Amino acid sequence: MSNPPFGFGLPDPDKGRDNESSGGQSGSGSDAFQQLGQMLSQLGQMLSQAGSSSGPVNYDLAKQIAVQRLGSEGQMGFSAGDQSGETAVRDSAHLAELWLDEATILPAGATTTTTWTARDWIDKTLPTWQRLCDPVARQVSGAWMQALPEEAKQAAGPLLSMVGQMGGMAFGSQLGNALAGLASEVLTSTDVGLPLGPETTSALLPRNIDKFSEGLERPKSEVLVFLAAREAAHQRLFAHVPWLRQRLLATVEEFASGITVDTSALEQLAGRVDPTNPASIEEVMSSGLLEPQTTPEQKAALGRLETLLALVEGWVDVVVADAVGDRLPGAEALRETLRRRRATGGPAEQTFATLVGLELRPRRMRAASALWKLVGDRHGMQARDTLWTHPDLMPTADDLDDPIGFAERLGANGALDDGIDPLAELERTERARQDEGENGQDGGAERPDSDGDGKE
């Protein structure tokens, strides 16, 4: 491998003087022993963590690697006690909410506005990543263990459980690197399109926003308000469309749980695995030969996920554009910059796509934006937004190909006149949320059907 496993490594003898301390040759020996001691200490910590990990992914290791990769940057947001910076975020969010009130019928969804560092982002979103990563890791590691020849299993003996733990460490190592990359790029808690953070919490990452603002030739205050408006728009959807959060995450889970692995490739790799050598296990994990196979069911789930992500991002794009209007001189330029950023994705998103098997970016966001804009222009803001009250009313992938046809079906005798009153549905779901909150401590209370599918 070109890189030592898990970041271990002794000084490179080919670098000569680069390995020597500034104190001369007398310090080079002590430096080597010090680095060796650090390596052994890290190895001891990793083995200790492997023994305490029972799931398919070692999330403790993932978090440790992510934090170590971020270094001091992971703790940098506004400087400690910088009330002006935190006030700027709160003021930007408040202004954005006022403008959004005129652009959508959905009320404010965030009850808390806060600033996060990159490390905060990892801490707050890791529970959701665990929900998304466990299915793929469980499928891959389970298939790999089953594909080991019986003689290899017998030879491994009691070490077989350690092999599983090493697999969890390998997944944890990959996830930690992916999370570190994402944490250094994301601008808000909803930047990747999924509801990763706590509910009703709007969060911006000032350190990353500062880096994003460089070279844009726009005042940072303007960029901050624009991003605050996008975050607030996302939160309105996730808070007041009860079925949306669950359906997004469940579709990702459905995609991951359907992963299959080519067992013939596993049989070829089995001979290359040394159960006593963690490096050989990680090499197999990252070789590419374990790449999951996409099934027809997964392709269908992926299509639904891409369509739903596109509809979310397209709606946010249109609503924020309507809200900021001519209030921000650089709004259109910022809108196009973010469109391109979401469409192409960064290195961190590509890393995660390799790890989980799907890309967290909507390929058809522009088509979705055009559809929402057309519906709003023809039928008004209320008709556009009340489509979110029931999943059966939502545009499909075919509708993205024919937005005019979809808009025409929303006329007096169209899709909205099929026995479902969108405004009544919105009021009903809001009442259901309030009733659920009031009866939350009564475990026996019957909960209203929030998505209209007949299931509780």
GROMACS .gro file of C-alpha atoms in nm:
model
  456
    1MET     CA    1   0.000   0.000   0.000
    2SER     CA    2   0.120   0.349  -0.070
    3ASN     CA    3   0.002   0.478   0.268
    4PRO     CA    4   0.063   0.293   0.594
    5PRO     CA    5  -0.258   0.151   0.746
    6PHE     CA    6  -0.448   0.382   0.984
    7GLY     CA    7  -0.178   0.648   0.960
    8PHE     CA    8   0.105   0.447   1.115
    9GLY     CA    9   0.461   0.486   0.993
   10LEU     CA   10   0.823   0.515   1.098
   11PRO     CA   11   1.055   0.789   0.973
   12ASP     CA   12   1.142   0.752   0.606
   13PRO     CA   13   1.515   0.680   0.576
   14ASP     CA   14   1.515   0.816   0.220
   15LYS     CA   15   1.429   1.163   0.349
   16GLY     CA   16   1.762   1.188   0.523
   17ARG     CA   17   1.791   1.517   0.705
   18ASP     CA   18   1.414   1.571   0.701
   19ASN     CA   19   1.388   1.308   0.972
   20GLU     CA   20   1.647   1.476   1.190
   21SER     CA   21   1.552   1.720   1.460
   22SER     CA   22   1.658   2.079   1.449
   23GLY     CA   23   1.909   2.002   1.722
   24GLY     CA   24   2.134   1.799   1.489
   25GLN     CA   25   2.215   1.431   1.464
   26SER     CA   26   2.215   1.387   1.840
   27GLY     CA   27   1.837   1.427   1.836
   28SER     CA   28   1.758   1.193   1.546
   29GLY     CA   29   1.778   0.877   1.754
   30SER     CA   30   1.552   1.011   2.025
   31ASP     CA   31   1.304   1.132   1.762
   32ALA     CA   32   1.289   0.783   1.611
   33PHE     CA   33   1.223   0.625   1.950
   34GLN     CA   34   0.964   0.892   2.027
   35GLN     CA   35   0.780   0.823   1.700
   36LEU     CA   36   0.803   0.449   1.762
   37GLY     CA   37   0.651   0.504   2.106
   38GLN     CA   38   0.369   0.711   1.955
   39MET     CA   39   0.304   0.440   1.697
   40LEU     CA   40   0.285   0.168   1.962
   41SER     CA   41   0.059   0.388   2.173
   42GLN     CA   42  -0.177   0.441   1.877
   43LEU     CA   43  -0.175   0.067   1.806
   44GLY     CA   44  -0.269  -0.005   2.167
   45GLN     CA   45  -0.554   0.246   2.152
   46MET     CA   46  -0.684   0.095   1.828
   47LEU     CA   47  -0.676  -0.261   1.961
   48SER     CA   48  -0.855  -0.143   2.273
   49GLN     CA   49  -1.122   0.024   2.061
   50ALA     CA   50  -1.156  -0.284   1.843
   51GLY     CA   51  -1.230  -0.491   2.151
   52SER     CA   52  -1.506  -0.254   2.259
   53SER     CA   53  -1.674  -0.227   1.917
   54SER     CA   54  -1.963  -0.466   1.852
   55GLY     CA   55  -2.115  -0.322   1.533
   56PRO     CA   56  -2.013  -0.346   1.168
   57VAL     CA   57  -1.840  -0.006   1.186
   58ASN     CA   58  -1.612   0.120   1.461
   59TYR     CA   59  -1.764   0.466   1.503
   60ASP     CA   60  -1.535   0.557   1.792
   61LEU     CA   61  -1.240   0.510   1.559
   62ALA     CA   62  -1.419   0.697   1.279
   63LYS     CA   63  -1.474   0.995   1.505
   64GLN     CA   64  -1.116   0.986   1.636
   65ILE     CA   65  -0.969   0.976   1.284
   66ALA     CA   66  -1.198   1.254   1.162
   67VAL     CA   67  -1.107   1.480   1.454
   68GLN     CA   68  -0.735   1.407   1.412
   69ARG     CA   69  -0.748   1.485   1.041
   70LEU     CA   70  -0.923   1.814   1.105
   71GLY     CA   71  -0.668   1.911   1.369
   72SER     CA   72  -0.699   2.261   1.508
   73GLU     CA   73  -0.919   2.366   1.214
   74GLY     CA   74  -1.193   2.140   1.348
   75GLN     CA   75  -1.229   2.365   1.652
   76MET     CA   76  -1.216   2.695   1.465
   77GLY     CA   77  -1.537   2.887   1.415
   78PHE     CA   78  -1.584   3.228   1.557
   79SER     CA   79  -1.322   3.291   1.821
   80ALA     CA   80  -1.424   3.225   2.180
   81GLY     CA   81  -1.640   3.502   2.312
   82ASP     CA   82  -1.687   3.660   1.969
   83GLN     CA   83  -2.038   3.787   2.029
   84SER     CA   84  -2.036   3.995   1.712
   85GLY     CA   85  -1.990   3.686   1.493
   86GLU     CA   86  -2.260   3.486   1.666
   87THR     CA   87  -2.487   3.788   1.658
   88ALA     CA   88  -2.428   3.821   1.284
   89VAL     CA   89  -2.545   3.461   1.232
   90ARG     CA   90  -2.856   3.511   1.445
   91ASP     CA   91  -2.939   3.841   1.274
   92SER     CA   92  -2.889   3.685   0.930
   93ALA     CA   93  -3.116   3.395   1.021
   94HIS     CA   94  -3.382   3.629   1.158
   95LEU     CA   95  -3.373   3.841   0.843
   96ALA     CA   96  -3.389   3.532   0.624
   97GLU     CA   97  -3.695   3.402   0.810
   98LEU     CA   98  -3.876   3.733   0.761
   99TRP     CA   99  -3.809   3.723   0.389
  100LEU     CA  100  -3.909   3.356   0.362
  101ASP     CA  101  -4.244   3.432   0.525
  102GLU     CA  102  -4.336   3.616   0.205
  103ALA     CA  103  -4.215   3.336  -0.025
  104THR     CA  104  -4.375   3.021   0.120
  105ILE     CA  105  -4.678   2.915   0.321
  106LEU     CA  106  -4.464   2.685   0.536
  107PRO     CA  107  -4.388   2.852   0.870
  108ALA     CA  108  -4.044   2.874   1.027
  109GLY     CA  109  -3.910   2.531   1.114
  110ALA     CA  110  -3.604   2.609   1.325
  111THR     CA  111  -3.647   2.691   1.692
  112THR     CA  112  -3.272   2.726   1.747
  113THR     CA  113  -3.007   2.899   1.536
  114THR     CA  114  -2.646   2.820   1.619
  115THR     CA  115  -2.292   2.813   1.484
  116TRP     CA  116  -2.095   2.490   1.450
  117THR     CA  117  -1.730   2.410   1.410
  118ALA     CA  118  -1.630   2.122   1.185
  119ARG     CA  119  -1.595   1.907   1.497
  120ASP     CA  120  -1.946   2.009   1.609
  121TRP     CA  121  -2.076   1.896   1.271
  122ILE     CA  122  -1.920   1.552   1.322
  123ASP     CA  123  -2.058   1.521   1.675
  124LYS     CA  124  -2.411   1.629   1.580
  125THR     CA  125  -2.445   1.430   1.258
  126LEU     CA  126  -2.267   1.106   1.351
  127PRO     CA  127  -2.589   0.936   1.480
  128THR     CA  128  -2.751   0.984   1.139
  129TRP     CA  129  -2.440   0.864   0.955
  130GLN     CA  130  -2.449   0.553   1.173
  131ARG     CA  131  -2.804   0.485   1.060
  132LEU     CA  132  -2.701   0.525   0.696
  133CYS     CA  133  -2.370   0.335   0.705
  134ASP     CA  134  -2.462   0.032   0.915
  135PRO     CA  135  -2.662  -0.147   0.641
  136VAL     CA  136  -2.387  -0.134   0.377
  137ALA     CA  137  -2.114  -0.229   0.624
  138ARG     CA  138  -2.319  -0.516   0.761
  139GLN     CA  139  -2.391  -0.652   0.413
  140VAL     CA  140  -2.031  -0.630   0.292
  141SER     CA  141  -1.867  -0.765   0.608
  142GLY     CA  142  -2.122  -1.046   0.639
  143ALA     CA  143  -2.071  -1.158   0.279
  144TRP     CA  144  -1.696  -1.141   0.320
  145MET     CA  145  -1.695  -1.359   0.633
  146GLN     CA  146  -1.926  -1.614   0.472
  147ALA     CA  147  -1.704  -1.638   0.164
  148LEU     CA  148  -1.395  -1.741   0.362
  149PRO     CA  149  -1.308  -2.106   0.296
  150GLU     CA  150  -1.375  -2.346   0.582
  151GLU     CA  151  -1.005  -2.420   0.620
  152ALA     CA  152  -0.936  -2.050   0.660
  153LYS     CA  153  -1.206  -2.022   0.926
  154GLN     CA  154  -1.064  -2.322   1.111
  155ALA     CA  155  -0.711  -2.186   1.087
  156ALA     CA  156  -0.823  -1.853   1.223
  157GLY     CA  157  -1.002  -2.015   1.517
  158PRO     CA  158  -1.053  -1.766   1.799
  159LEU     CA  159  -0.898  -1.495   1.583
  160LEU     CA  160  -1.208  -1.497   1.359
  161SER     CA  161  -1.392  -1.255   1.587
  162MET     CA  162  -1.090  -1.027   1.577
  163VAL     CA  163  -1.108  -1.040   1.197
  164GLY     CA  164  -1.463  -0.900   1.219
  165GLN     CA  165  -1.342  -0.631   1.457
  166MET     CA  166  -1.062  -0.544   1.218
  167GLY     CA  167  -1.321  -0.513   0.942
  168GLY     CA  168  -1.513  -0.269   1.162
  169MET     CA  169  -1.191  -0.076   1.211
  170ALA     CA  170  -1.128  -0.067   0.836
  171PHE     CA  171  -1.479   0.071   0.773
  172GLY     CA  172  -1.432   0.314   1.061
  173SER     CA  173  -1.106   0.435   0.912
  174GLN     CA  174  -1.267   0.500   0.573
  175LEU     CA  175  -1.570   0.668   0.728
  176GLY     CA  176  -1.350   0.887   0.948
  177ASN     CA  177  -1.158   1.015   0.646
  178ALA     CA  178  -1.482   1.081   0.455
  179LEU     CA  179  -1.639   1.267   0.748
  180ALA     CA  180  -1.328   1.480   0.794
  181GLY     CA  181  -1.342   1.584   0.430
  182LEU     CA  182  -1.712   1.664   0.444
  183ALA     CA  183  -1.678   1.852   0.774
  184SER     CA  184  -1.419   2.080   0.618
  185GLU     CA  185  -1.648   2.164   0.324
  186VAL     CA  186  -2.011   2.181   0.440
  187LEU     CA  187  -2.157   2.527   0.496
  188THR     CA  188  -2.477   2.442   0.687
  189SER     CA  189  -2.634   2.142   0.859
  190THR     CA  190  -2.843   2.062   0.549
  191ASP     CA  191  -2.572   2.127   0.290
  192VAL     CA  192  -2.569   1.769   0.158
  193GLY     CA  193  -2.947   1.765   0.118
  194LEU     CA  194  -3.022   1.518   0.398
  195PRO     CA  195  -3.155   1.607   0.744
  196LEU     CA  196  -2.835   1.508   0.924
  197GLY     CA  197  -2.853   1.724   1.235
  198PRO     CA  198  -3.097   1.754   1.525
  199GLU     CA  199  -3.453   1.846   1.437
  200THR     CA  200  -3.557   2.215   1.436
  201THR     CA  201  -3.193   2.326   1.471
  202SER     CA  202  -3.052   2.563   1.211
  203ALA     CA  203  -2.671   2.556   1.205
  204LEU     CA  204  -2.408   2.739   1.001
  205LEU     CA  205  -2.032   2.672   0.993
  206PRO     CA  206  -1.859   3.013   0.988
  207ARG     CA  207  -1.507   2.879   0.927
  208ASN     CA  208  -1.615   2.698   0.612
  209ILE     CA  209  -1.832   2.991   0.504
  210ASP     CA  210  -1.527   3.218   0.527
  211LYS     CA  211  -1.331   2.985   0.298
  212PHE     CA  212  -1.626   2.959   0.060
  213SER     CA  213  -1.659   3.339   0.046
  214GLU     CA  214  -1.298   3.389  -0.064
  215GLY     CA  215  -1.286   3.486  -0.430
  216LEU     CA  216  -1.661   3.541  -0.466
  217GLU     CA  217  -1.621   3.919  -0.468
  218ARG     CA  218  -1.930   3.953  -0.253
  219PRO     CA  219  -1.951   4.089   0.104
  220LYS     CA  220  -1.940   3.812   0.362
  221SER     CA  221  -2.253   3.952   0.523
  222GLU     CA  222  -2.440   3.900   0.196
  223VAL     CA  223  -2.314   3.543   0.162
  224LEU     CA  224  -2.413   3.475   0.524
  225VAL     CA  225  -2.771   3.593   0.473
  226PHE     CA  226  -2.807   3.391   0.154
  227LEU     CA  227  -2.681   3.071   0.319
  228ALA     CA  228  -2.897   3.137   0.625
  229ALA     CA  229  -3.200   3.160   0.395
  230ARG     CA  230  -3.115   2.824   0.234
  231GLU     CA  231  -3.071   2.661   0.574
  232ALA     CA  232  -3.399   2.809   0.700
  233ALA     CA  233  -3.585   2.693   0.387
  234HIS     CA  234  -3.457   2.337   0.436
  235GLN     CA  235  -3.564   2.345   0.799
  236ARG     CA  236  -3.915   2.458   0.704
  237LEU     CA  237  -3.953   2.156   0.479
  238PHE     CA  238  -3.810   1.904   0.724
  239ALA     CA  239  -4.013   2.042   1.015
  240HIS     CA  240  -4.353   2.080   0.849
  241VAL     CA  241  -4.358   1.794   0.596
  242PRO     CA  242  -4.387   1.502   0.841
  243TRP     CA  243  -4.322   1.224   0.589
  244LEU     CA  244  -4.017   1.384   0.423
  245ARG     CA  245  -3.739   1.324   0.678
  246GLN     CA  246  -3.830   0.960   0.730
  247ARG     CA  247  -3.872   0.889   0.360
  248LEU     CA  248  -3.534   1.039   0.268
  249LEU     CA  249  -3.345   0.841   0.531
  250ALA     CA  250  -3.548   0.522   0.473
  251THR     CA  251  -3.474   0.535   0.099
  252VAL     CA  252  -3.100   0.558   0.169
  253GLU     CA  253  -3.134   0.263   0.409
  254GLU     CA  254  -3.329   0.067   0.148
  255PHE     CA  255  -3.056   0.127  -0.108
  256ALA     CA  256  -2.779   0.023   0.134
  257SER     CA  257  -2.957  -0.286   0.269
  258GLY     CA  258  -2.994  -0.426  -0.083
  259ILE     CA  259  -2.621  -0.430  -0.150
  260THR     CA  260  -2.480  -0.759  -0.276
  261VAL     CA  261  -2.116  -0.859  -0.315
  262ASP     CA  262  -1.960  -1.073  -0.588
  263THR     CA  263  -1.873  -1.389  -0.396
  264SER     CA  264  -1.639  -1.507  -0.672
  265ALA     CA  265  -1.428  -1.197  -0.613
  266LEU     CA  266  -1.440  -1.267  -0.241
  267GLU     CA  267  -1.307  -1.619  -0.299
  268GLN     CA  268  -1.015  -1.474  -0.494
  269LEU     CA  269  -0.943  -1.228  -0.215
  270ALA     CA  270  -0.974  -1.482   0.065
  271GLY     CA  271  -0.629  -1.619  -0.006
  272ARG     CA  272  -0.480  -1.271   0.032
  273VAL     CA  273  -0.618  -1.215   0.382
  274ASP     CA  274  -0.398  -1.283   0.683
  275PRO     CA  275  -0.625  -1.278   0.992
  276THR     CA  276  -0.328  -1.178   1.208
  277ASN     CA  277  -0.233  -0.884   0.985
  278PRO     CA  278  -0.466  -0.580   0.999
  279ALA     CA  279  -0.289  -0.427   0.699
  280SER     CA  280  -0.397  -0.711   0.469
  281ILE     CA  281  -0.759  -0.670   0.579
  282GLU     CA  282  -0.764  -0.297   0.506
  283GLU     CA  283  -0.592  -0.357   0.172
  284VAL     CA  284  -0.870  -0.597   0.072
  285MET     CA  285  -1.137  -0.350   0.188
  286SER     CA  286  -0.989  -0.069  -0.023
  287SER     CA  287  -0.884  -0.276  -0.325
  288GLY     CA  288  -1.203  -0.207  -0.522
  289LEU     CA  289  -1.272  -0.577  -0.574
  290LEU     CA  290  -1.532  -0.564  -0.298
  291GLU     CA  291  -1.731  -0.297  -0.483
  292PRO     CA  292  -2.102  -0.375  -0.430
  293GLN     CA  293  -2.318  -0.486  -0.720
  294THR     CA  294  -2.622  -0.272  -0.801
  295THR     CA  295  -2.947  -0.468  -0.819
  296PRO     CA  296  -3.266  -0.361  -1.001
  297GLU     CA  297  -3.427  -0.291  -0.663
  298GLN     CA  298  -3.138  -0.066  -0.570
  299LYS     CA  299  -3.159   0.118  -0.900
  300ALA     CA  300  -3.527   0.185  -0.830
  301ALA     CA  301  -3.447   0.308  -0.477
  302LEU     CA  302  -3.166   0.524  -0.614
  303GLY     CA  303  -3.401   0.677  -0.870
  304ARG     CA  304  -3.654   0.763  -0.599
  305LEU     CA  305  -3.380   0.912  -0.381
  306GLU     CA  306  -3.236   1.124  -0.661
  307THR     CA  307  -3.582   1.251  -0.755
  308LEU     CA  308  -3.671   1.340  -0.396
  309LEU     CA  309  -3.335   1.509  -0.334
  310ALA     CA  310  -3.379   1.707  -0.656
  311LEU     CA  311  -3.730   1.814  -0.554
  312VAL     CA  312  -3.607   1.930  -0.213
  313GLU     CA  313  -3.311   2.122  -0.356
  314GLY     CA  314  -3.517   2.261  -0.642
  315TRP     CA  315  -3.788   2.388  -0.407
  316VAL     CA  316  -3.529   2.549  -0.178
  317ASP     CA  317  -3.360   2.708  -0.480
  318VAL     CA  318  -3.686   2.863  -0.605
  319VAL     CA  319  -3.817   2.974  -0.265
  320VAL     CA  320  -3.489   3.136  -0.162
  321ALA     CA  321  -3.466   3.314  -0.499
  322ASP     CA  322  -3.819   3.449  -0.447
  323ALA     CA  323  -3.741   3.548  -0.089
  324VAL     CA  324  -3.419   3.738  -0.144
  325GLY     CA  325  -3.533   3.883  -0.477
  326ASP     CA  326  -3.365   4.217  -0.536
  327ARG     CA  327  -3.276   4.250  -0.169
  328LEU     CA  328  -2.931   4.098  -0.221
  329PRO     CA  329  -2.745   4.238  -0.524
  330GLY     CA  330  -2.535   3.924  -0.565
  331ALA     CA  331  -2.814   3.674  -0.504
  332GLU     CA  332  -2.829   3.540  -0.860
  333ALA     CA  333  -2.451   3.490  -0.874
  334LEU     CA  334  -2.457   3.310  -0.539
  335ARG     CA  335  -2.749   3.099  -0.655
  336GLU     CA  336  -2.560   2.983  -0.963
  337THR     CA  337  -2.243   2.917  -0.763
  338LEU     CA  338  -2.429   2.693  -0.521
  339ARG     CA  339  -2.612   2.518  -0.804
  340ARG     CA  340  -2.282   2.423  -0.965
  341ARG     CA  341  -2.133   2.328  -0.631
  342ARG     CA  342  -2.421   2.090  -0.556
  343ALA     CA  343  -2.426   1.949  -0.908
  344THR     CA  344  -2.056   1.864  -0.927
  345GLY     CA  345  -1.983   1.775  -0.566
  346GLY     CA  346  -1.644   1.799  -0.400
  347PRO     CA  347  -1.374   1.544  -0.325
  348ALA     CA  348  -1.534   1.464   0.011
  349GLU     CA  349  -1.869   1.376  -0.151
  350GLN     CA  350  -1.688   1.153  -0.400
  351THR     CA  351  -1.510   0.980  -0.112
  352PHE     CA  352  -1.841   0.913   0.058
  353ALA     CA  353  -1.995   0.792  -0.268
  354THR     CA  354  -1.718   0.532  -0.289
  355LEU     CA  355  -1.775   0.428   0.072
  356VAL     CA  356  -2.156   0.405   0.083
  357GLY     CA  357  -2.222   0.342  -0.285
  358LEU     CA  358  -2.435   0.645  -0.369
  359GLU     CA  359  -2.383   1.011  -0.445
  360LEU     CA  360  -2.542   1.268  -0.216
  361ARG     CA  361  -2.619   1.522  -0.485
  362PRO     CA  362  -2.928   1.570  -0.699
  363ARG     CA  363  -2.854   1.525  -1.068
  364ARG     CA  364  -3.178   1.693  -1.179
  365MET     CA  365  -3.194   1.994  -0.952
  366ARG     CA  366  -3.229   2.241  -1.242
  367ALA     CA  367  -3.522   2.045  -1.384
  368ALA     CA  368  -3.686   2.041  -1.040
  369SER     CA  369  -3.629   2.415  -1.000
  370ALA     CA  370  -3.791   2.479  -1.337
  371LEU     CA  371  -4.091   2.266  -1.238
  372TRP     CA  372  -4.147   2.440  -0.903
  373LYS     CA  373  -4.105   2.781  -1.069
  374LEU     CA  374  -4.362   2.693  -1.336
  375VAL     CA  375  -4.613   2.560  -1.083
  376GLY     CA  376  -4.574   2.872  -0.869
  377ASP     CA  377  -4.616   3.106  -1.165
  378ARG     CA  378  -4.927   2.929  -1.295
  379HIS     CA  379  -5.108   2.827  -0.977
  380GLY     CA  380  -4.959   3.040  -0.701
  381MET     CA  381  -4.747   2.984  -0.395
  382GLN     CA  382  -5.015   2.798  -0.199
  383ALA     CA  383  -5.079   2.537  -0.467
  384ARG     CA  384  -4.705   2.486  -0.509
  385ASP     CA  385  -4.630   2.437  -0.140
  386THR     CA  386  -4.934   2.231  -0.047
  387LEU     CA  387  -4.815   1.958  -0.283
  388TRP     CA  388  -4.578   1.866   0.002
  389THR     CA  389  -4.871   1.772   0.226
  390HIS     CA  390  -4.899   1.424   0.079
  391PRO     CA  391  -4.635   1.210  -0.097
  392ASP     CA  392  -4.887   1.101  -0.359
  393LEU     CA  393  -4.917   1.461  -0.478
  394MET     CA  394  -4.543   1.502  -0.539
  395PRO     CA  395  -4.397   1.524  -0.891
  396THR     CA  396  -4.232   1.209  -1.023
  397ALA     CA  397  -3.920   1.158  -1.232
  398ASP     CA  398  -4.143   1.157  -1.542
  399ASP     CA  399  -4.291   1.491  -1.436
  400LEU     CA  400  -3.942   1.640  -1.429
  401ASP     CA  401  -3.921   1.550  -1.798
  402ASP     CA  402  -4.258   1.716  -1.867
  403PRO     CA  403  -4.305   2.007  -1.622
  404ILE     CA  404  -4.564   2.176  -1.846
  405GLY     CA  405  -4.779   1.865  -1.850
  406PHE     CA  406  -4.756   1.838  -1.471
  407ALA     CA  407  -4.853   2.203  -1.426
  408GLU     CA  408  -5.151   2.157  -1.656
  409ARG     CA  409  -5.275   1.862  -1.452
  410LEU     CA  410  -5.288   2.087  -1.147
  411GLY     CA  411  -5.577   2.284  -1.298
  412ALA     CA  412  -5.937   2.280  -1.186
  413ASN     CA  413  -5.989   1.924  -1.304
  414GLY     CA  414  -5.634   1.803  -1.248
  415ALA     CA  415  -5.440   1.612  -0.985
  416LEU     CA  416  -5.548   1.838  -0.701
  417ASP     CA  417  -5.912   1.752  -0.762
  418ASP     CA  418  -5.885   1.383  -0.673
  419GLY     CA  419  -6.046   1.384  -0.330
  420ILE     CA  420  -5.748   1.526  -0.141
  421ASP     CA  421  -5.767   1.885  -0.023
  422PRO     CA  422  -5.404   2.001   0.015
  423LEU     CA  423  -5.487   2.289   0.248
  424ALA     CA  424  -5.691   2.060   0.470
  425GLU     CA  425  -5.409   1.807   0.463
  426LEU     CA  426  -5.161   2.073   0.580
  427GLU     CA  427  -5.389   2.176   0.866
  428ARG     CA  428  -5.448   1.811   0.960
  429THR     CA  429  -5.078   1.724   0.970
  430GLU     CA  430  -5.006   2.034   1.178
  431ARG     CA  431  -5.277   1.932   1.426
  432ALA     CA  432  -5.138   1.578   1.431
  433ARG     CA  433  -4.793   1.709   1.523
  434GLN     CA  434  -4.940   1.920   1.801
  435ASP     CA  435  -5.147   1.630   1.935
  436GLU     CA  436  -4.847   1.401   1.922
  437GLY     CA  437  -4.645   1.653   2.122
  438GLU     CA  438  -4.921   1.681   2.384
  439ASN     CA  439  -4.959   1.303   2.410
  440GLY     CA  440  -4.589   1.225   2.380
  441GLN     CA  441  -4.568   1.096   2.737
  442ASP     CA  442  -4.870   0.871   2.695
  443GLY     CA  443  -4.724   0.558   2.541
  444GLY     CA  444  -5.071   0.410   2.483
  445ALA     CA  445  -5.213   0.707   2.297
  446GLU     CA  446  -5.305   0.642   1.936
  447ARG     CA  447  -5.100   0.856   1.699
  448PRO     CA  448  -5.258   1.009   1.392
  449ASP     CA  449  -5.148   0.890   1.051
  450SER     CA  450  -4.909   1.167   0.951
  451ASP     CA  451  -4.846   1.074   0.591
  452GLY     CA  452  -5.185   0.950   0.482
  453ASP     CA  453  -5.066   0.601   0.388
  454GLY     CA  454  -5.282   0.421   0.643
  455LYS     CA  455  -4.986   0.325   0.861
  456GLU     CA  456  -4.915   0.454   1.206
   0.00000   0.00000   0.00000
